[in-house]
Coordinates of C-alpha atoms in Angstrom, one line a residue:
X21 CA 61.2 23.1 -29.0
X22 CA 60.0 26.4 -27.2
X23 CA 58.3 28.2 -30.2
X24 CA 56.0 26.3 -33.0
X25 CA 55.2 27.5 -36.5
X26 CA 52.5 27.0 -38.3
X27 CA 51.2 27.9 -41.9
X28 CA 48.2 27.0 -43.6
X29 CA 45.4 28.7 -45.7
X30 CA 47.1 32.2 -45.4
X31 CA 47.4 31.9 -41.3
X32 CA 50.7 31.4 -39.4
X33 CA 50.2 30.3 -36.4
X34 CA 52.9 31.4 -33.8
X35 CA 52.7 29.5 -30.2
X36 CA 54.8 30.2 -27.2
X37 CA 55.5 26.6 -25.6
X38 CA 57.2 28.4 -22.7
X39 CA 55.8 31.0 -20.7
X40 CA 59.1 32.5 -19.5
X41 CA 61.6 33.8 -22.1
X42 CA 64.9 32.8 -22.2
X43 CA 67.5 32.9 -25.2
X44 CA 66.2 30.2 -26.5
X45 CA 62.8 31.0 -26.8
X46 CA 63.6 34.3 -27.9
X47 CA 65.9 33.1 -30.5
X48 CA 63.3 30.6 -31.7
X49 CA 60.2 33.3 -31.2
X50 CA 62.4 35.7 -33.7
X51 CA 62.5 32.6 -36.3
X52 CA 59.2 32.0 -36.3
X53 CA 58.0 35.8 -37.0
X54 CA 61.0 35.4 -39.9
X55 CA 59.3 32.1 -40.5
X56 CA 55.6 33.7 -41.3
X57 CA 56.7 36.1 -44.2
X58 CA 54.2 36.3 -47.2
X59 CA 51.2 34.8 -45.3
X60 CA 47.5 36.7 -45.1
X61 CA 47.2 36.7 -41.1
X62 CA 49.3 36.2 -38.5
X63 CA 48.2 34.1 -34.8
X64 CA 50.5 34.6 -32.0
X65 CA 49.4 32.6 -28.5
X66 CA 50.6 30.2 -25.8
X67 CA 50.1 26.7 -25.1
X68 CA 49.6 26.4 -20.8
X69 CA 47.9 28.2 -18.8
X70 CA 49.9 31.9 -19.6
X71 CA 50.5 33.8 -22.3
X72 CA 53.7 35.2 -21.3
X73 CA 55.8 36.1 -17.6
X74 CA 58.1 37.7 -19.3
X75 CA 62.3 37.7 -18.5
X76 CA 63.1 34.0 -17.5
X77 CA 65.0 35.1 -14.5
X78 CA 67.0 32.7 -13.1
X79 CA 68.3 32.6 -17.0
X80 CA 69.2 36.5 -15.7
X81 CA 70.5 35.7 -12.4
X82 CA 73.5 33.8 -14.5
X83 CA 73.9 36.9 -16.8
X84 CA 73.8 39.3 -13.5
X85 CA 76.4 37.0 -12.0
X86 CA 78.3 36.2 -15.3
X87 CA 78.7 40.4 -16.0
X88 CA 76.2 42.7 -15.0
X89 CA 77.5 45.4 -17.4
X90 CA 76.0 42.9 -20.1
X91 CA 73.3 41.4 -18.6
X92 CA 70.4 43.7 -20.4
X93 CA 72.6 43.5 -23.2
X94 CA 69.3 41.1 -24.2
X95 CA 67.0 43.8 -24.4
X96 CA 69.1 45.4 -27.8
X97 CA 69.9 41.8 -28.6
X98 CA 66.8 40.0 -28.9
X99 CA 63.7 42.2 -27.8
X100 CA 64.0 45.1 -29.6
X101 CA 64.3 43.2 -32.9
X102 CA 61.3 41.0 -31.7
X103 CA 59.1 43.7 -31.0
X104 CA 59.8 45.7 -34.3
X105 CA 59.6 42.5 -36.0
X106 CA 56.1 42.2 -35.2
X107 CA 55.0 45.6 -35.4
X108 CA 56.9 46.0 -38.9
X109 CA 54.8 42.9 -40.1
X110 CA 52.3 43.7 -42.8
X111 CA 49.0 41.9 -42.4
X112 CA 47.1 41.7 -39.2
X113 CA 48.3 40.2 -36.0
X114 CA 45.5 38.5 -33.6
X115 CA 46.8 37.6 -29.6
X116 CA 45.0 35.0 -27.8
X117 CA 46.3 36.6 -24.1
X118 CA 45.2 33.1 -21.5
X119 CA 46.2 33.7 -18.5
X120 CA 49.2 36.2 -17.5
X121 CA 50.8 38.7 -19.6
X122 CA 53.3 40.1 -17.9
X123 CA 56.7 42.8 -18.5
X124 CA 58.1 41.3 -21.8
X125 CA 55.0 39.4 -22.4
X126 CA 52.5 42.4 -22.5
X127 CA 54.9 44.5 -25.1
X128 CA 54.4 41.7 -27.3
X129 CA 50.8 41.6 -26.9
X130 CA 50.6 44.9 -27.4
X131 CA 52.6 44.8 -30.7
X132 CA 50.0 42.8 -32.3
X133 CA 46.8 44.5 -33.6
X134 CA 43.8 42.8 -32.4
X135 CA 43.6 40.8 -28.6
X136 CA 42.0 38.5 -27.2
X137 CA 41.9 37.8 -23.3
X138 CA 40.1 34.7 -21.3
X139 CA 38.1 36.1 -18.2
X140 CA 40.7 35.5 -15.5
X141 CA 43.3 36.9 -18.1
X142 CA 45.7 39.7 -16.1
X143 CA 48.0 41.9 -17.3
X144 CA 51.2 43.9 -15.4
X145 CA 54.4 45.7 -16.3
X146 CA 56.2 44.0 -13.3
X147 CA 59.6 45.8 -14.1
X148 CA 59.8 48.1 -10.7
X149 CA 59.5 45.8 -9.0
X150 CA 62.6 44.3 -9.6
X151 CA 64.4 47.8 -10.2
X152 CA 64.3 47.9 -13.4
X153 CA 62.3 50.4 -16.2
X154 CA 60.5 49.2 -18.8
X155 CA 61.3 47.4 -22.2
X156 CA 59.7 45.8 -24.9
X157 CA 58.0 48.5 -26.2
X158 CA 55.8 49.7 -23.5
X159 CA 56.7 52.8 -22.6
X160 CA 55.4 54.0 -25.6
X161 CA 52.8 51.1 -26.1
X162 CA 51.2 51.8 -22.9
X163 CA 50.9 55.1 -23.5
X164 CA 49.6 55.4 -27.0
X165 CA 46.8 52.9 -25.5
X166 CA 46.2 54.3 -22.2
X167 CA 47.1 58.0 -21.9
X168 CA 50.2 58.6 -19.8
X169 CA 48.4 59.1 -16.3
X170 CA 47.5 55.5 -16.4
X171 CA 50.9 54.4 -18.2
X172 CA 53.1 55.7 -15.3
X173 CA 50.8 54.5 -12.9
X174 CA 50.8 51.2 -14.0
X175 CA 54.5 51.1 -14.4
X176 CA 55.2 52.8 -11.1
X177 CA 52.7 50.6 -9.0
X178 CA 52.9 47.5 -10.6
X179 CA 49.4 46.9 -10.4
X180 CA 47.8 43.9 -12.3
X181 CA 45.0 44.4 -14.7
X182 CA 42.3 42.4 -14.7
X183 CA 40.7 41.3 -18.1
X184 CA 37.2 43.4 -17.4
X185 CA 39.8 46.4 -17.0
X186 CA 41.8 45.7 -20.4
X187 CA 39.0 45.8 -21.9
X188 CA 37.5 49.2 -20.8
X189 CA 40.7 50.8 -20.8
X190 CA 41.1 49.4 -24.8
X191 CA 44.0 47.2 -23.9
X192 CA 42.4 43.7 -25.2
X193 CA 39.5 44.1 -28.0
X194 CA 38.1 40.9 -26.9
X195 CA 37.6 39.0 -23.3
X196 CA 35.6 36.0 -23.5
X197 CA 35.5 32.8 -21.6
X198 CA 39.0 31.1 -20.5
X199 CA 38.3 27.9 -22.4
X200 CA 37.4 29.9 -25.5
X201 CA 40.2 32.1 -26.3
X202 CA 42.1 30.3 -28.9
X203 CA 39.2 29.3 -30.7
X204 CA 37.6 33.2 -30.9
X205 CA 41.1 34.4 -31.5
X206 CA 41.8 31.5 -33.9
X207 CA 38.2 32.8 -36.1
X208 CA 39.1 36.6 -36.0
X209 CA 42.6 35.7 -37.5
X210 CA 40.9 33.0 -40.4
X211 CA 38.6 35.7 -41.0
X212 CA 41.6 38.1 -41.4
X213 CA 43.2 35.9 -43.6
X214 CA 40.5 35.9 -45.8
X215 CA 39.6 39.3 -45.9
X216 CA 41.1 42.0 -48.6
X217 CA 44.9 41.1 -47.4
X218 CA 46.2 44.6 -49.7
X219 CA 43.4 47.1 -47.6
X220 CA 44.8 45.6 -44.7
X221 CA 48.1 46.5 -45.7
X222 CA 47.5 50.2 -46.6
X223 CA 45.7 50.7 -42.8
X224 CA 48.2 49.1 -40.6
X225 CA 51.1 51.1 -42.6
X226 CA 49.3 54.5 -42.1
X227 CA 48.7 53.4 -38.7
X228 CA 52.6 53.0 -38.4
X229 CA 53.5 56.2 -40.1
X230 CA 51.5 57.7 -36.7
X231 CA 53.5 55.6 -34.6
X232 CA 57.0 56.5 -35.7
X233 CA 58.0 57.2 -31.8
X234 CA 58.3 53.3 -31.0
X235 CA 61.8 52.8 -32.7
X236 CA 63.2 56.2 -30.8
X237 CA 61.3 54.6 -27.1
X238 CA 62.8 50.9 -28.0
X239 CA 66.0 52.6 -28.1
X240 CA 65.8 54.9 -24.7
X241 CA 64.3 51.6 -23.2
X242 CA 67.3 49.5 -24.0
X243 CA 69.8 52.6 -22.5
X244 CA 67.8 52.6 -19.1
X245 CA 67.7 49.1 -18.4
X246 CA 71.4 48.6 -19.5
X247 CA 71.9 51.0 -16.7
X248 CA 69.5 50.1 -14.3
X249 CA 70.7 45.9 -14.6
X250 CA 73.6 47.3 -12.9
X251 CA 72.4 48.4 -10.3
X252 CA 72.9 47.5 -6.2
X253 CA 68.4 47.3 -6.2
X254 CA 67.9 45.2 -9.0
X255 CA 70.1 42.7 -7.9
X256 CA 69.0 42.4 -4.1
X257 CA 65.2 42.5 -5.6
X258 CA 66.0 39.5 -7.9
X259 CA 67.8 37.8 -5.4
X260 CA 64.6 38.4 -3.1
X261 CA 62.6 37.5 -5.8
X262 CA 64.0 33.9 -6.4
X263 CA 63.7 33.3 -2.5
X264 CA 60.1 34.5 -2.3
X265 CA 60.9 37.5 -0.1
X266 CA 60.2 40.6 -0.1
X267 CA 63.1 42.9 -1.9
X268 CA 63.9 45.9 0.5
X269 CA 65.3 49.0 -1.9
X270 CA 68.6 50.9 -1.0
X271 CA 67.6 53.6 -3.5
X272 CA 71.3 52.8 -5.9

């Protein structure tokens, strides 16, 4: 079992059991979102010490090596509908972000509505620096929450966020101590679940109707990396990445 459900007293409670996302995982994460229709609240979090790392790649090494013409063929596959999943679901959506949140990982933290982050909880886009773009949401995620200076800054540079930064910058609505962030998350989303369920409902879908650009950016995100997973830099970067080396870029 990668993914657990669990539903009681209005809550489903979503947890990843493996940090890195294979098919499997994805498959199983999709099932449980399925899973948690006509609850008040919805929990998503991770058992370990990550949230989420995002692509399991060696999983994408055998996809690269298998065809590379379908190898991001997982990003229309399974994230897309994962992300809209999530953002299409009607009550609220608490995080609990320990650890890393990373590529994949931080587009579904961001499709959630409230987050909460541990104090040695990071956050990075990660894709560049494996030749690849963005998916997952975050090219417009980052942006609605950020501004697009910082959005292509972080996606350019790579650079990891620490939790005092997600905070300020309105990333995470919550950072608390590392030991606590289930429980505080765990509280917000019982509270939630209590709370007027219909109100909640009526926000988060005018909310949506001002965020209407996500479904056109999941699409232009799929396109990009279906072109960039074919290219000569993403797969001498993964290969580089797998023997802890440093990738050196051809620029094709």
């Amino acid at each position: 079992m990668t993914v657990r459900l669990n539903i009681a007293d209005g809550l489903a409670i979503i947890t990843l059991q493996r940090s890195a996302l294979d098919i499997a995982t994805k498959v199983a994460f999709q099932e449980a979102i399925d899973g948690a229709a006509g609850v008040r609240a919805v929990l998503i979090t991770a058992e370990g010490k990550n949230f989420c790392v995002g692509q399991d790649l060696g999983e994408h090494v055998g996809a690269l090596e298998a065809d590379p013409a379908t190898a991001m063929d997982t990003v229309a596959v399974h994230y897309n509908p994962l992300i809209r999943s999530i953002q299409e679901l009607s009550v609220p959506v608490v995080v609990a972000v320990p650890g890393a949140c990373v590529g994949a990982g931080l587009g579904i933290a961001l499709a959630g509505d409230i987050r909460v982050a541990g104090t040695t909880s990071s956050f990075a886009t990660a894709f560049t620096g494996i030749g690849l773009a963005s998916d997952s949401g975050l090219s417009y995620a980052l942006v609605e929450a950020l501004g697009s200076s910082r959005a292509v800054g972080l996606m350019l540079l790579g650079d990891k966020v620490t939790a005092e930064q997600a905070l300020e910058w309105g990333l995470v609505h919550r950072v608390v101590p590392d030991d606590e962030v289930l429980a505080v998350a765990e509280s917000l989303a019982r509270k939630l679940a209590a709370g007027p369920t219909e109100a909640y409902r009526q926000v988060k879908s005018l909310v949506r109707a001002s965020a209407s650009g996500l479904l056109d950016a999941l699409d232009r995100e799929s396109a990009a990396q279906k072109h960039l997973g074919q290219t000569v830099d993403h797969k001498a970067a993964v290969d580089a990445f797998l023997a802890k080396e440093k990738p050196v870029f051809a620029g094709r």
